[in-house]
Amino acid sequence: QGSVDCPNLEFEYGDADGHGAELAELYSYTEEPELSHNRRCFEEDFHTQVPDRRWLELDRAQQKVYVMHLLDGLEVVNRDKRLRVARAILYLAQGVFGDCDNEGDVLHWSRHNSFLLYQLGTFSAFLELLNMEIENSQACSSALRKPAISLADSTELRVLLSVMYLMVENIRVEQETDPPEWKTCRETFRMELSFPVHTEEPFALLLFTMVTKFCSGHAPHFPMKKVLLLLWKVLLFTLGGFEALQAMKVRRREELGLPPLPEDSIQVVRGMRAASPPTYAIELVEQQQQQQQQPKRSHRSRRPLMKQDSLDIYNERDPFKNDEGGVDEEENDDVDGGMEGELELVERDALIAAMPAQRLPIERVSFPKGLPWAPKVRQKDIEHFLEASRNKFIGFTLGQDTETLIGLPRPIHESVKTLKQHKYVSISDVQIKNEEELEKCPMSLGEEEVQETPCEVLYRAMLYNLPQYMIALLKILLAAAPTSKAKTDSINILADVLPEEMPITVLQSMKLGIDVNRHKEIIVKSISALLLVLLKHFKLNHIYQFEYVSQHLVFANCIPLILKFFNQNIMSYITAKNSISVLDYPHCTVCDLPELTAESLEAGDNNQFCWRNLFSCINLLRILNKLTKWKHSRTMMLVVFKSAPILKRALKVKQAMMQLYVLKLLKIQTKYLGRQWRKSNMKTMSAIYQKVRHRMNDDWAYGNDIDARPWDFQAEECTLRANIEAFNSRRYDKPQDSEFAPVDNCLQSVLGQRLELPEDFHYSYELWLEREVFSQPIRWEELLHCQ
């Protein structure tokens, strides 16, 4: 499972990787020759229009004139001419690298040209072309007939999607030096993508449709990597990244009159340090010592002072505890370690093993005092606590009353006071309560005011095909996972990476092998990121929108799929070197490429880990947490699928954020894993105590209430589904829900209404009268009986 001496990974989690890295991942290495092809298409046309000048020498007005000339060229009927013009525009979006000296210049001109192209309406023009290509039945049928699909089958689509991706990514990323008109341009573009004016649907929906069309087998030539990258960036741009989400959450809590958040979770996680995982350096040594000294059971190496110090680093010294306490505890030690394991903080091993002695005092200063998270208590927790206390001391309960404490002893009063101090009401709790009231009193409460946010527009557009979108994304994720075996019936996600002519030399095969692995990693990265963005935004917008998406993910086997993904050598996945840095854009455009050898291919970059793979792992763990949190039946799925050893292996990655989400997943199932598991995993239990938020009366570590909670997956999911369907039909099925619509039953007002009649009505009026009135028998006696 990778090196025992895994170093701390200096990884900064964010919405996306660095700007250059995100642009580089758009291109496969097999596409590299097309860069020079784009340049030729541009230069041949440019020199006929603007002889003896370079693009960088033109002023803004001249650049605009030339771009307008290119956009006119997109209107021609001839497909090849249109493609050449699209390539010339792609070269502009790629940063006119032929005129640049270094990578910084390429990225600068790529941004500059992207804003210029957008301001002149290029995105709309390319959107029309993209729609044409999607509907191109000829391309679909020819791809279906081919035994093997290659890069050549998706040429037009790749050029169009590349231009759109470069525009979205360059305009999305903000920089301090951006002029004011760029900021205005960015907001206009965001609005255009979020709230479509001419079409019925937001742009993201078109991309979702491409994904489902690809997975259904009707369009196997679609370049899926580019579609998914563009879809992720469009969602990130229109809905907002993690920091924007945090600000929206703070604002929404203010609007609902809820107290502010106890902490900014992003900042807390960034400040965390990685724990040294179980079965690590010192623990391995201890195990060897124990095996050598089997007869002398109590001769474990004593470190009472070190242990006390390491505890004091985290918690202020307890005045009621003797300094000698550590020695007594170790002398009374049991074979299995007992509670002593909880005191052996995981960080202590990292402190001793990883750092030289002289650095100890300096490091000690930076350790946090106490726990990283404020404890949270739900209203349900207070109700359950009081119910149990009343049953015990009084013999009857008062339902949901949390105020009456008569007859309960003083310590219970103190406990309730402490619980109420840490009570946390989430936005979801308020939304569920409002939904219950709207269901109960649809007449008196009237219409609900729904804010028209980008998230709301997207959900409404996705609603009726949402199950298909989720299944399609998970199908592609399964095909791209490194643990998946190649099956004949699985979808081919390599259509936009395989060259027309397969490699003949060993070197070419190595290069293609790296390219294919990189291609799969980028697909996993984009799907994991876009699913997480969707789940987080839907949860904030309305809890039942989030539950609808997550339930369809669960039904499509997302939980075992993620566990299958982690059931691999996770250290080698995170340190994988599936990249050839000299071939990455923009490096390959401005530097002379050295002759590739087997050694230079194997060398890869010098980073200690692969950013995108670590990012994907954290995203998938976060998705798994979102799907299982507070859902007993889904937690039991984690237990049934034997996720504990898989997750425990993932703790070997020394990165605080990844460890936190693994520990959260272990915490929710600990009580179901049995006493023996808890005894032999005290290091992991200890890490959970330190890293994961405490719930005051959560019995996670002991499993005393297992018998009280039967596992009825079907009942839980059916209740949730009924609530979701009630929400969807109430809010989105307007035309059908006419039961409560007021009816005008006044004869005079009905007959007095002016009706718009067609122009030719008076010609056929007599015929209509004869057919509809005179020839129809009127049974007057029935009307009298009705009254």
GROMACS .gro file of C-alpha atoms in nm, residues 8-11 265-275 314 347 366-368 371-373 654-661 663-664 687-693:
model
   40
    8ASN     CA    1   0.280   1.516   0.438
    9LEU     CA    2   0.125   1.626   0.110
   10GLU     CA    3   0.129   2.004   0.057
   11PHE     CA    4  -0.205   2.008  -0.123
  265SER     CA    5  -1.554   2.501   0.737
  266ILE     CA    6  -1.318   2.574   0.445
  267GLN     CA    7  -1.082   2.768   0.673
  268VAL     CA    8  -1.096   2.508   0.951
  269VAL     CA    9  -1.005   2.225   0.713
  270ARG     CA   10  -0.724   2.429   0.558
  271GLY     CA   11  -0.577   2.481   0.905
  272MET     CA   12  -0.579   2.109   0.990
  273ARG     CA   13  -0.268   1.896   0.995
  274ALA     CA   14  -0.256   1.542   0.863
  275ALA     CA   15  -0.250   1.262   1.117
  314TYR     CA   16  -0.407   1.979   2.216
  347GLU     CA   17  -0.053   1.310   1.587
  366SER     CA   18   0.120   2.592   1.592
  367PHE     CA   19  -0.096   2.306   1.725
  368PRO     CA   20  -0.459   2.402   1.785
  371LEU     CA   21  -1.099   2.065   1.914
  372PRO     CA   22  -1.114   2.208   1.562
  373TRP     CA   23  -1.497   2.216   1.539
  654LYS     CA   24  -0.123   1.208   0.470
  655GLN     CA   25  -0.349   1.494   0.370
  656ALA     CA   26  -0.573   1.645   0.636
  657MET     CA   27  -0.884   1.706   0.425
  658MET     CA   28  -0.889   1.359   0.275
  659GLN     CA   29  -0.836   1.201   0.616
  660LEU     CA   30  -1.120   1.408   0.765
  661TYR     CA   31  -1.378   1.277   0.515
  663LEU     CA   32  -1.284   0.948   0.933
  664LYS     CA   33  -1.636   1.090   0.901
  687ALA     CA   34  -0.820   1.020   1.522
  688ILE     CA   35  -1.200   1.044   1.491
  689TYR     CA   36  -1.217   1.204   1.836
  690GLN     CA   37  -0.961   1.466   1.734
  691LYS     CA   38  -1.065   1.549   1.379
  692VAL     CA   39  -1.441   1.498   1.339
  693ARG     CA   40  -1.709   1.726   1.482
   0.00000   0.00000   0.00000
